[in-house]
XYZ file of C-alpha atoms in Angstrom:
567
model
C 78.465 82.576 96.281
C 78.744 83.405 92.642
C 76.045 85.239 91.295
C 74.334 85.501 88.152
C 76.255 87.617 84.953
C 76.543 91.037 85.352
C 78.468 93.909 83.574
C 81.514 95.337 84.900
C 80.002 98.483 85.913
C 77.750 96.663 88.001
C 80.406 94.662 89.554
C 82.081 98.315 90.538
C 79.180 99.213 92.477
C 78.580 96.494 94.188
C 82.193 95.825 95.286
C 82.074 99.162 96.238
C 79.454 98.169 98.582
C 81.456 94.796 99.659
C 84.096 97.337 100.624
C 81.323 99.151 103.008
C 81.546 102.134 100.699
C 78.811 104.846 101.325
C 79.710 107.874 100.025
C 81.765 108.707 96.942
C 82.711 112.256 94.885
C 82.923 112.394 90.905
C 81.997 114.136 88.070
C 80.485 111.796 85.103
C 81.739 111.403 81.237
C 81.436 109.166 78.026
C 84.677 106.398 78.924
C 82.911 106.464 82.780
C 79.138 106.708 81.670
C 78.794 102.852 82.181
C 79.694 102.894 85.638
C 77.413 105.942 86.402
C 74.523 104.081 84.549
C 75.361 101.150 86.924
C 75.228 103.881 89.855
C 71.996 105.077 89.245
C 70.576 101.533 90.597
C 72.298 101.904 93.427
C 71.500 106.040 94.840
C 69.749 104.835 97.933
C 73.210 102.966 98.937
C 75.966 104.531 97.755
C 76.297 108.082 98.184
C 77.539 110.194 95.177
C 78.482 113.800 95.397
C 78.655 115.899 92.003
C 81.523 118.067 92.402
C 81.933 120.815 90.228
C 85.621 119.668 89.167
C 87.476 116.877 89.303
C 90.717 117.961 91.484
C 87.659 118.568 93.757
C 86.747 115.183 94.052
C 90.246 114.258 94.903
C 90.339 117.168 97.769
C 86.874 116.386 99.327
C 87.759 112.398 99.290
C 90.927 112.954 101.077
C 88.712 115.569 103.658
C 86.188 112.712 104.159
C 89.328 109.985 104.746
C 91.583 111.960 107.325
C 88.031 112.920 109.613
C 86.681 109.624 109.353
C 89.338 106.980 109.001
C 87.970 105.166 105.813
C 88.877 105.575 102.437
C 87.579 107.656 100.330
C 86.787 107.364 96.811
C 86.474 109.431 93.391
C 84.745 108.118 89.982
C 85.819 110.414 86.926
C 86.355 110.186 83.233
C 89.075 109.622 80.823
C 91.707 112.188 79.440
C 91.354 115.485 81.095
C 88.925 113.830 84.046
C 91.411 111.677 84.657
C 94.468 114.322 84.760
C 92.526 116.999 87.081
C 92.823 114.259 89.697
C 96.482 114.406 89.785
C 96.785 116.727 91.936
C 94.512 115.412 94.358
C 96.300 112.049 94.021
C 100.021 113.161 94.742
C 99.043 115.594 97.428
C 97.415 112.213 98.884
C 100.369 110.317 98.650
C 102.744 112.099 100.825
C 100.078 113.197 103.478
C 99.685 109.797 103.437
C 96.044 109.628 102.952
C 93.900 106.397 101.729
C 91.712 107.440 98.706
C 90.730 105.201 95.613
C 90.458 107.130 92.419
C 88.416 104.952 89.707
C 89.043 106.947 86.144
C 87.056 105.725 83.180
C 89.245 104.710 79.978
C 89.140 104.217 75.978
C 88.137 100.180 75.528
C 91.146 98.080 75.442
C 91.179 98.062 71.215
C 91.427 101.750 71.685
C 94.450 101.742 73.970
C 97.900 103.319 72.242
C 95.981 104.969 69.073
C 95.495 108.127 70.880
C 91.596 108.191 70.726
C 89.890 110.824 72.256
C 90.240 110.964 75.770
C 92.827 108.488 75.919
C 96.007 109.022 78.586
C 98.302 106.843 79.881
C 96.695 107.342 83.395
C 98.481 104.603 85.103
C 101.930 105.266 83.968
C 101.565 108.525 84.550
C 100.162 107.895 88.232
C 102.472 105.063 89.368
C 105.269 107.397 90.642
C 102.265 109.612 93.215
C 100.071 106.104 93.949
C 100.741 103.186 96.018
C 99.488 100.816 93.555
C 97.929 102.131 89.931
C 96.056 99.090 87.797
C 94.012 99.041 84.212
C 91.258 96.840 84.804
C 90.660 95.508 81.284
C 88.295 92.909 81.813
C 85.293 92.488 83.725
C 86.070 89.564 85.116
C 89.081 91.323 87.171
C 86.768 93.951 88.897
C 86.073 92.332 91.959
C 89.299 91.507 92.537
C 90.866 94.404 91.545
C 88.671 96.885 93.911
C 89.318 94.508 96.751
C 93.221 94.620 96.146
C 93.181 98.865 95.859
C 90.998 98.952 98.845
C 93.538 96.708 100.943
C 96.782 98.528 99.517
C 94.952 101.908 100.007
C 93.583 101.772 104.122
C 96.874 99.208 105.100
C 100.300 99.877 106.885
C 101.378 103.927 105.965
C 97.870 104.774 103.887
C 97.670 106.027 100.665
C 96.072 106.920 97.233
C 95.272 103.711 94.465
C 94.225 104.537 91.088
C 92.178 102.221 89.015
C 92.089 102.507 85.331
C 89.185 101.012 84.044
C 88.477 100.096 80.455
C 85.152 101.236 78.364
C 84.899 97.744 77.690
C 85.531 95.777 81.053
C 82.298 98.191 82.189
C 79.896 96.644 79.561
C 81.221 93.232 79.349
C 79.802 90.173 81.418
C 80.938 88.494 84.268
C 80.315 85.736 87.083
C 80.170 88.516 90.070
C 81.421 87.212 93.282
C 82.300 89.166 96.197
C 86.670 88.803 97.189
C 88.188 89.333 100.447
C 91.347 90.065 100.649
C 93.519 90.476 103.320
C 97.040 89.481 102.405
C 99.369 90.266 98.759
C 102.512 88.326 98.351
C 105.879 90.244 98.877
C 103.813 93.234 100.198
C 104.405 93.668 104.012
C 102.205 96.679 104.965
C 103.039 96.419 108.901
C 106.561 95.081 109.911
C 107.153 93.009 112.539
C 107.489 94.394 115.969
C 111.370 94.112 117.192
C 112.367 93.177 120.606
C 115.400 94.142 120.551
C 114.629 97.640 119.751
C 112.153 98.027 121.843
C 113.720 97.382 124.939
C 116.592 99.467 124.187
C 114.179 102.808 123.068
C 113.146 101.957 127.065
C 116.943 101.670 127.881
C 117.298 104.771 125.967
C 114.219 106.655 127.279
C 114.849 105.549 130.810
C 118.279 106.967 131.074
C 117.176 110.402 129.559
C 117.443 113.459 131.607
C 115.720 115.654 128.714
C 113.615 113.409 126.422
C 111.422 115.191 123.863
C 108.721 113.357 121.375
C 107.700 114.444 118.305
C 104.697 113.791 117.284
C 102.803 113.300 114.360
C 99.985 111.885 111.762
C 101.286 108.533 111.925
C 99.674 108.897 115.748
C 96.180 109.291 113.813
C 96.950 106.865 111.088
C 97.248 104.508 113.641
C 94.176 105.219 115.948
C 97.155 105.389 118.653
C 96.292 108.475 120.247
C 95.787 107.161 124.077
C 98.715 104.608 123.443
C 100.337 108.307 122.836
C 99.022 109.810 126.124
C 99.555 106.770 128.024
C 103.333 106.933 127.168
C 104.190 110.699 127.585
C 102.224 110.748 130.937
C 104.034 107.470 132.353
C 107.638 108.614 131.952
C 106.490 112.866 132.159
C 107.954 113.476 128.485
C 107.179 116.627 126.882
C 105.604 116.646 123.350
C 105.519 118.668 120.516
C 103.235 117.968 117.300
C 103.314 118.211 113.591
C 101.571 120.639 111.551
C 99.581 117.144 110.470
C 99.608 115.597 114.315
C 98.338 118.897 116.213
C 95.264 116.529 117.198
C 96.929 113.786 118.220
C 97.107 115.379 121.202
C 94.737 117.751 122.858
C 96.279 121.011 122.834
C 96.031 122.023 126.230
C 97.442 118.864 127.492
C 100.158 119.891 129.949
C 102.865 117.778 128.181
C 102.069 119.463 125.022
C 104.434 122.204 124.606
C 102.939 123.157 120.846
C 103.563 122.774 117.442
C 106.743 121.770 115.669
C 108.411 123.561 112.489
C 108.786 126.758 110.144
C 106.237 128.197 111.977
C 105.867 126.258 115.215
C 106.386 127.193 118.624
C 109.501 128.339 120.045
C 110.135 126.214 122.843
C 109.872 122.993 121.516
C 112.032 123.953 118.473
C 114.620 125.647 120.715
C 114.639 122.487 122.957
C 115.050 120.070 119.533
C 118.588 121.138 119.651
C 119.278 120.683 123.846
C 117.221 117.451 124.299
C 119.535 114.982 124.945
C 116.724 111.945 123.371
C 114.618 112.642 120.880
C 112.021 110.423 120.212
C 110.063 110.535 116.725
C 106.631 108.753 116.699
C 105.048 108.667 113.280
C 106.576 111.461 111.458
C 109.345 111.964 108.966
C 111.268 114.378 109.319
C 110.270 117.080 106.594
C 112.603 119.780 105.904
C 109.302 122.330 107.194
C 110.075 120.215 110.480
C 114.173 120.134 110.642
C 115.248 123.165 109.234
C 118.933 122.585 108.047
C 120.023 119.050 108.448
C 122.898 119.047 108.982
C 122.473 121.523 112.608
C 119.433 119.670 113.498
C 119.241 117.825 117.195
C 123.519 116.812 116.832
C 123.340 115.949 120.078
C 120.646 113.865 120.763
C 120.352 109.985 120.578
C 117.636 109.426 118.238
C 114.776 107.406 118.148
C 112.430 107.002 115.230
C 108.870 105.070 115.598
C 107.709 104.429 112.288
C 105.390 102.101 110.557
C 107.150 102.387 107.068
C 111.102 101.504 106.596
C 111.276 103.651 103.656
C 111.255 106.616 106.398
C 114.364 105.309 108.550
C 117.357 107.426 107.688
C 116.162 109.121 104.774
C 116.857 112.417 105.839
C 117.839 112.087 109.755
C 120.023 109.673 110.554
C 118.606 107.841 113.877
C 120.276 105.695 116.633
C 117.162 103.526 116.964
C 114.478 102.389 114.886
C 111.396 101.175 116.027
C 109.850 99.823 113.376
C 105.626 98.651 113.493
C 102.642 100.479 114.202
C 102.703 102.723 117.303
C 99.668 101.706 118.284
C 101.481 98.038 119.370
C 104.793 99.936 119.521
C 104.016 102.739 121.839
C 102.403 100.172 124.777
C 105.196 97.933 124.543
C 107.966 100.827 124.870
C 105.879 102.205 127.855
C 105.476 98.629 129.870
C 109.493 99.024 130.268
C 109.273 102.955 131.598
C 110.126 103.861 134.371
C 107.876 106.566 136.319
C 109.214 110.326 135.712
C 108.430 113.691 135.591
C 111.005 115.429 134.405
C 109.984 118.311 135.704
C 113.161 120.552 135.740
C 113.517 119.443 132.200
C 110.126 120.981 131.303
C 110.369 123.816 133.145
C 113.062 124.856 131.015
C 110.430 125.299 127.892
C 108.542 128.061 130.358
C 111.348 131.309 129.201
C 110.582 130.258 125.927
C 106.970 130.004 125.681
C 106.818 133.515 127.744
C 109.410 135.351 125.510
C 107.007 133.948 122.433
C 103.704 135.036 124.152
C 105.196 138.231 124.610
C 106.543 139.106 121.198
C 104.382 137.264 119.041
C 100.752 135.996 120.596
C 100.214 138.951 121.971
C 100.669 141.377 119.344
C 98.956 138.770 117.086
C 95.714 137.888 119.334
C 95.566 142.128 120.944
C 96.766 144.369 118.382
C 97.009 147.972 118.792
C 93.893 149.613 116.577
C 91.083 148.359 115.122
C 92.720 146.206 112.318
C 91.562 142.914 112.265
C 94.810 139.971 112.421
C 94.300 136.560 110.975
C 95.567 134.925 114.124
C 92.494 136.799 116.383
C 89.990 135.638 114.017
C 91.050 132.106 114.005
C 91.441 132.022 117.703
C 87.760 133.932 118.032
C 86.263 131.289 116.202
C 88.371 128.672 117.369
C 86.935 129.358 120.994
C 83.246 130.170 120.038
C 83.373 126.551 118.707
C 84.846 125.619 122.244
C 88.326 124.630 120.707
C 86.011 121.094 119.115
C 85.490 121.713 115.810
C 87.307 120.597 112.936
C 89.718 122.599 111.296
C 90.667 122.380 107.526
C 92.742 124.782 105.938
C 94.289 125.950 102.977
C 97.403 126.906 102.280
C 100.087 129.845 103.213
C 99.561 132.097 106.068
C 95.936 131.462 106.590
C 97.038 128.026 107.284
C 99.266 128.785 109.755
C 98.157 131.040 111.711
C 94.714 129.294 111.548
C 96.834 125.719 112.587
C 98.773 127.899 115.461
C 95.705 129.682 116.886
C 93.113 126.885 116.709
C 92.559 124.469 119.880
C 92.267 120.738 119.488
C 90.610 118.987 122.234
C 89.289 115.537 119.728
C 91.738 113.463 117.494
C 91.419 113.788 114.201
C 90.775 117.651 114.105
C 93.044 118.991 111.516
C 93.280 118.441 107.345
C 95.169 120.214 105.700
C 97.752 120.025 103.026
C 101.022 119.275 104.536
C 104.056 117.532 102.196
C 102.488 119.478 98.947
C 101.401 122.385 100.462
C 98.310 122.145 97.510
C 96.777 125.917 97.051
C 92.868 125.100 96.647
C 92.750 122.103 98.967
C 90.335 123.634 101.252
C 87.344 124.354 100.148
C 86.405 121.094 98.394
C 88.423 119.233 101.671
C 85.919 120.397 103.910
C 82.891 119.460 102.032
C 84.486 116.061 102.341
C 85.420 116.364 105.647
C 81.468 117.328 106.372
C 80.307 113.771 105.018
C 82.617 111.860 106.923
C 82.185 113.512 109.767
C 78.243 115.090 109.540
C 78.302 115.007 113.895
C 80.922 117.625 114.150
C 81.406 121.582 113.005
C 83.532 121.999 109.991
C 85.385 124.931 110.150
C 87.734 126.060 106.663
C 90.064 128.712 106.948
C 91.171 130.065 103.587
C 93.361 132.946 101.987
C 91.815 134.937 99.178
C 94.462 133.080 96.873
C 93.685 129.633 98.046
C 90.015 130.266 97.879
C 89.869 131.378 94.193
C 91.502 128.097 93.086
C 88.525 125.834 93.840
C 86.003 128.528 94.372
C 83.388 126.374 92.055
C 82.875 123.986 94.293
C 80.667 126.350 96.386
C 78.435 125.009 93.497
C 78.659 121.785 95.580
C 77.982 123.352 98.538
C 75.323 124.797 97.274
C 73.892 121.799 95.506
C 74.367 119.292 98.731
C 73.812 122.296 101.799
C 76.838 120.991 103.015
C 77.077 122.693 106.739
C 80.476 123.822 105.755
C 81.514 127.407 107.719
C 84.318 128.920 105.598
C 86.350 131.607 106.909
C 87.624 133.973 104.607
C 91.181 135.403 105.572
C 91.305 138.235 102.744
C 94.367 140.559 103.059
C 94.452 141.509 99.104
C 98.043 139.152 98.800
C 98.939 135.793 97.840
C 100.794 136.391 101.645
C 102.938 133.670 102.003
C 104.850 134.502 99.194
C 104.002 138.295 99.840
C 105.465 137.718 103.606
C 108.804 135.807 101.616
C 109.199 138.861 99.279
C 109.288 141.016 101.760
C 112.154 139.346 104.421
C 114.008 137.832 102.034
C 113.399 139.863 98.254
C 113.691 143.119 99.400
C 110.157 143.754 99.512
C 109.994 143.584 96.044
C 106.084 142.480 95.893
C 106.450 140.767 92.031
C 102.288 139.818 91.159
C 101.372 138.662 94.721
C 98.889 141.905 95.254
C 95.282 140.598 94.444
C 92.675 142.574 92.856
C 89.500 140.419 94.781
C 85.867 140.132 93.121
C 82.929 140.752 95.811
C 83.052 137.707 97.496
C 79.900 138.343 99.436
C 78.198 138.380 95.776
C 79.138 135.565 94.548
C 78.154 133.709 98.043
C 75.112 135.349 97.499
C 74.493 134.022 93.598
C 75.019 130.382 95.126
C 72.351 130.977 98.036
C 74.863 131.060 100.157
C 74.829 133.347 103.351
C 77.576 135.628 104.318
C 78.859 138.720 106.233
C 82.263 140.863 105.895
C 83.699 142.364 108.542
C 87.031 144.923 108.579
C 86.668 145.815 112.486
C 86.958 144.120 115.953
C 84.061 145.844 116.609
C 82.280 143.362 113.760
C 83.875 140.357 114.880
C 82.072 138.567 117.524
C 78.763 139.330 116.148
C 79.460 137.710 112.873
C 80.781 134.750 114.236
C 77.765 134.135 116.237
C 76.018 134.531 113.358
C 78.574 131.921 111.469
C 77.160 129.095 113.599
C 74.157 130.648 114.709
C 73.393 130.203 110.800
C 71.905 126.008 109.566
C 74.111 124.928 106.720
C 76.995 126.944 105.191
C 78.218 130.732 105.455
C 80.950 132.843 104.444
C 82.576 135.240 107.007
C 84.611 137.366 105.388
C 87.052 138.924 107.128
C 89.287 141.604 106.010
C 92.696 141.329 107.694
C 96.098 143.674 107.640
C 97.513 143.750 104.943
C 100.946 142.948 105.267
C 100.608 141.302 108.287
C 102.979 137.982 108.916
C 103.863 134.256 110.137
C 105.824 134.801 113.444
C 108.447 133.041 114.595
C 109.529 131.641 111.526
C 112.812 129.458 110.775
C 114.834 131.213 107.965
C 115.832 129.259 104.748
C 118.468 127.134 104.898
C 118.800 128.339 109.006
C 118.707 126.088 112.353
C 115.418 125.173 114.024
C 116.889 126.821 117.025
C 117.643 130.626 115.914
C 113.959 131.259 115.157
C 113.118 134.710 114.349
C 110.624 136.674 116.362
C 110.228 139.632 113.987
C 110.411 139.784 110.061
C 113.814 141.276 109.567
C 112.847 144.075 107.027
């Protein structure tokens, strides 16, 4: 039903709503102000969540999206509003995460004379977005937020970016509400092949040691007990992403850990002595394969994946299975056979004992006093009995944090994977907090990571988000620290910090916190962390020059994982 004249900005918010919109992020300016005028009218239905910088907005959308499955959306301003989102927006596209960004522009008789604030946001976004579009006119809104919302939450998710003119906000039009549910030459889901599904069974069926790997596309698809229902019929052992760790509950006894740079032994040992190796929503990233060209040679290869673009492009498979593995997965497992493969998986057990025994161990009971990032993350990992959601930063907090964490619910885990985006956590987890207010939000962040977005604790502050960040502070950006040393000849070129008191400036936002440098300390203050309503900062002073075991050389094979920094 068409409905009386409105302005564009009012068209916004109330396709916004159409869209089932609730919450939103932004920060306001003079080429957006219509649309926030427009948003005023509409506080007791949509949601909007002053961040203190825009590549915040950006962050905490994409935490609210991967924890809740919806899309989330940002509303900024022209020029340099615009531009801070960038970030947010490419880090988006290859995690494959559905946010819309709406970015205020100059009006359309502004456009190419370089008035203030003006940017060529959509040419600049195309190559990061799945679909970037200058609304011009008012009487395109409707359509155009139904279209971004479609390409954005469809087939492999991702980030749309709508550019939207000064003038198409204060102009009049006929509002009425589009659905939209199909786009010419734009097949978000293809079609589920026969043929290749019967011969991954044929494939599967005649393994004697299959291994799956795992990852987000199991999420992105809501496929997780298609997942378990397919491992347990045929007894395949499983190993997960960095970005699918919760697509399968960690102590699940087909779950032999986590895949990668910094994964798990066994299951990276046993990519290159399967005989089938069976992808399910993942792609291959070089953090995953290690050098190509020694990676799984003599394995058949099969690759589930919902987007064609991801077939061969940097493993070369015997089978593709293309659709989403949420219809995939069920129709592969009708043609299983029942297995165990039990010999097969008891193979992994020298692995996973030489690993507990030269790397856990040291890491989780150290000798001394010194506190290790991997026993704090496990410590609070366990008084949140392994259910809470983890969000990380980047670098060695965020592995150790991913490795010693337990995941027992699906969607459990955001954190920056294909960009690896320093500063993603903090404002991710306020996010993540909104779209998921039932569950604990745990963030686990390096002193480096933390300092890059460390205004938004003005958001946290502003909104009491329940947020409980953990502070992993050795005094080094130590990723790169840990790089200099093995491979740079410990050559430590500006990756010592010199740290502010972090427990002040907690306490100038009203924030509660405790540091702690001793075991001693530990279990007290993380009682107090969620003992605590609403946020807190534990602080926790780790070693040093403590590192990221095993670990995959540069340019080496994903089976010769080292146990021990070579220094």
């Amino acid at each position: 039903m068409i409905q009386p004249s409105i302005t564009g900005a009012e068209a916004l918010m109330r396709s916004l709503e159409h869209q089932g919109v609730k919450t939103l992020f932004g920060y306001p300016g003079g080429s957006i102000m219509p649309a926030f005028d427009a948003l005023y009218d509409h506080r007791d239905t949509l949601h909007h969540i002053l961040v203190r910088h825009e590549q915040g907005a950006t962050h905490a959308a994409q935490g609210f999206a991967r924890v809740s499955g919806e899309v989330g959306v940002c509303l900024v301003t022209s020029g340099p509003g615009a531009t801070n989102t960038i970030t947010g927006i490419a880090d988006a596209m290859i995690d494959s995460t559905p946010i819309v960004v709406i970015a205020g522009q100059v009006g359309t008789g502004f456009l190419g004379t370089d008035a203030f604030q003006e940017v060529d946001f959509v040419g600049v976004t195309q190559p990061i977005s799945k679909w970037s579009y200058q609304i011009r006119r008012a009487d395109d809104v409707a359509w155009a937020v139904a279209r971004a919302f479609y390409i954005a939450r469809s087939g492999r998710p991702g980030p749309v970016v709508l550019d939207f003119a000064k003038n198409a906000q204060t102009e009049t039009t006929e509002y009425k509400p589009v659905e939209l549910n199909f786009i010419r030459s734009y097949v978000p889901v293809p079609d589920m092949d026969g043929e290749s599904i019967g011969r991954a069974a044929e494939l599967i069926n005649h393994a004697r040691r299959p291994l799956v790997l795992v990852g987000q596309g199991v999420e992105l698809g809501h496929a997780q007990a298609e997942l378990r229902a397919f491992l347990e019929k045929a007894g395949l052992p499983a190993a997960c992403t960095l970005l699918g760790l919760s697509a399968l509950p960690s102590d699940h006894p087909l779950n032999q850990g986590m895949l990668g740079m910094h994964g798990n032994l066994a299951p990276n040992v046993m990519t290159n002595r399967c005989d089938v190796l069976i992808a399910v929503g993942m792609r291959f990233d070089d953090r995953v394969t290690g050098n190509t060209a020694t990676y799984a040679r003599q394995a058949k290869i099969i690759h589930f994946d919902i987007d064609p673009a991801e077939i061969n492009k940097n493993i070369q498979v015997d089978l593709a299975v293309p659709g989403n593995c949420k219809e995939t997965l069920p129709a592969v497992a009708k043609l299983l056979e029942p297995a165990t493969h039990s010999e097969w998986i008891e193979a992994f057990r020298p692995y996973r004992q030489q690993e507990q025994e030269r790397v856990i161990d040291p890491e989780l009971y150290p000798v001394g006093n010194r506190l290790t990032m991997g026993e704090v993350a496990r410590a609070v990992s366990r008084a949140a009995h392994d259910d809470a959601i983890l969000v990380t930063d980047v670098g060695q907090n965020q592995m150790m944090s991913a490795r010693y964490f337990g995941y027992r619910r699906e969607r459990s885990i955001v954190t920056s994977g294909g960009l690896g985006t320093m500063g993603f956590g903090l404002p991710a987890a306020i996010g993540a907090t909104f779209g998921r207010p039932d569950r604990t939000v745990c963030v686990c962040m390096g002193d480096g990571g933390f300092q890059m977005c460390i205004q938004e604790l003005g958001t946290i502050m502003e909104q009491q988000a329940p947020v409980k960040m953990i502070l992993l502070n050795n005094n080094y950006l130590g990723n790169v620290r840990q790089w200099q040393a093995m491979f740079f000849d410990r050559r430590y070129s500006f990756t010592p910090m010199m740290n502010p008191d972090y427990m002040g400036i907690a306490a100038a936002y009203g924030i509660p916190s405790r540091r702690v440098a001793t075991r001693d300390e530990l279990c007290r203050a993380i009682d107090e962390l969620f003992a605590t309503p609403g946020p807190f900062l534990l602080e926790a002073c780790v070693e040093e020059e403590g590192n990221v075991m095993p670990m995959v050389p540069p340019g080496g094979t994903v089976s010769d994982m080292l146990l021990a920094p070579n220094l």
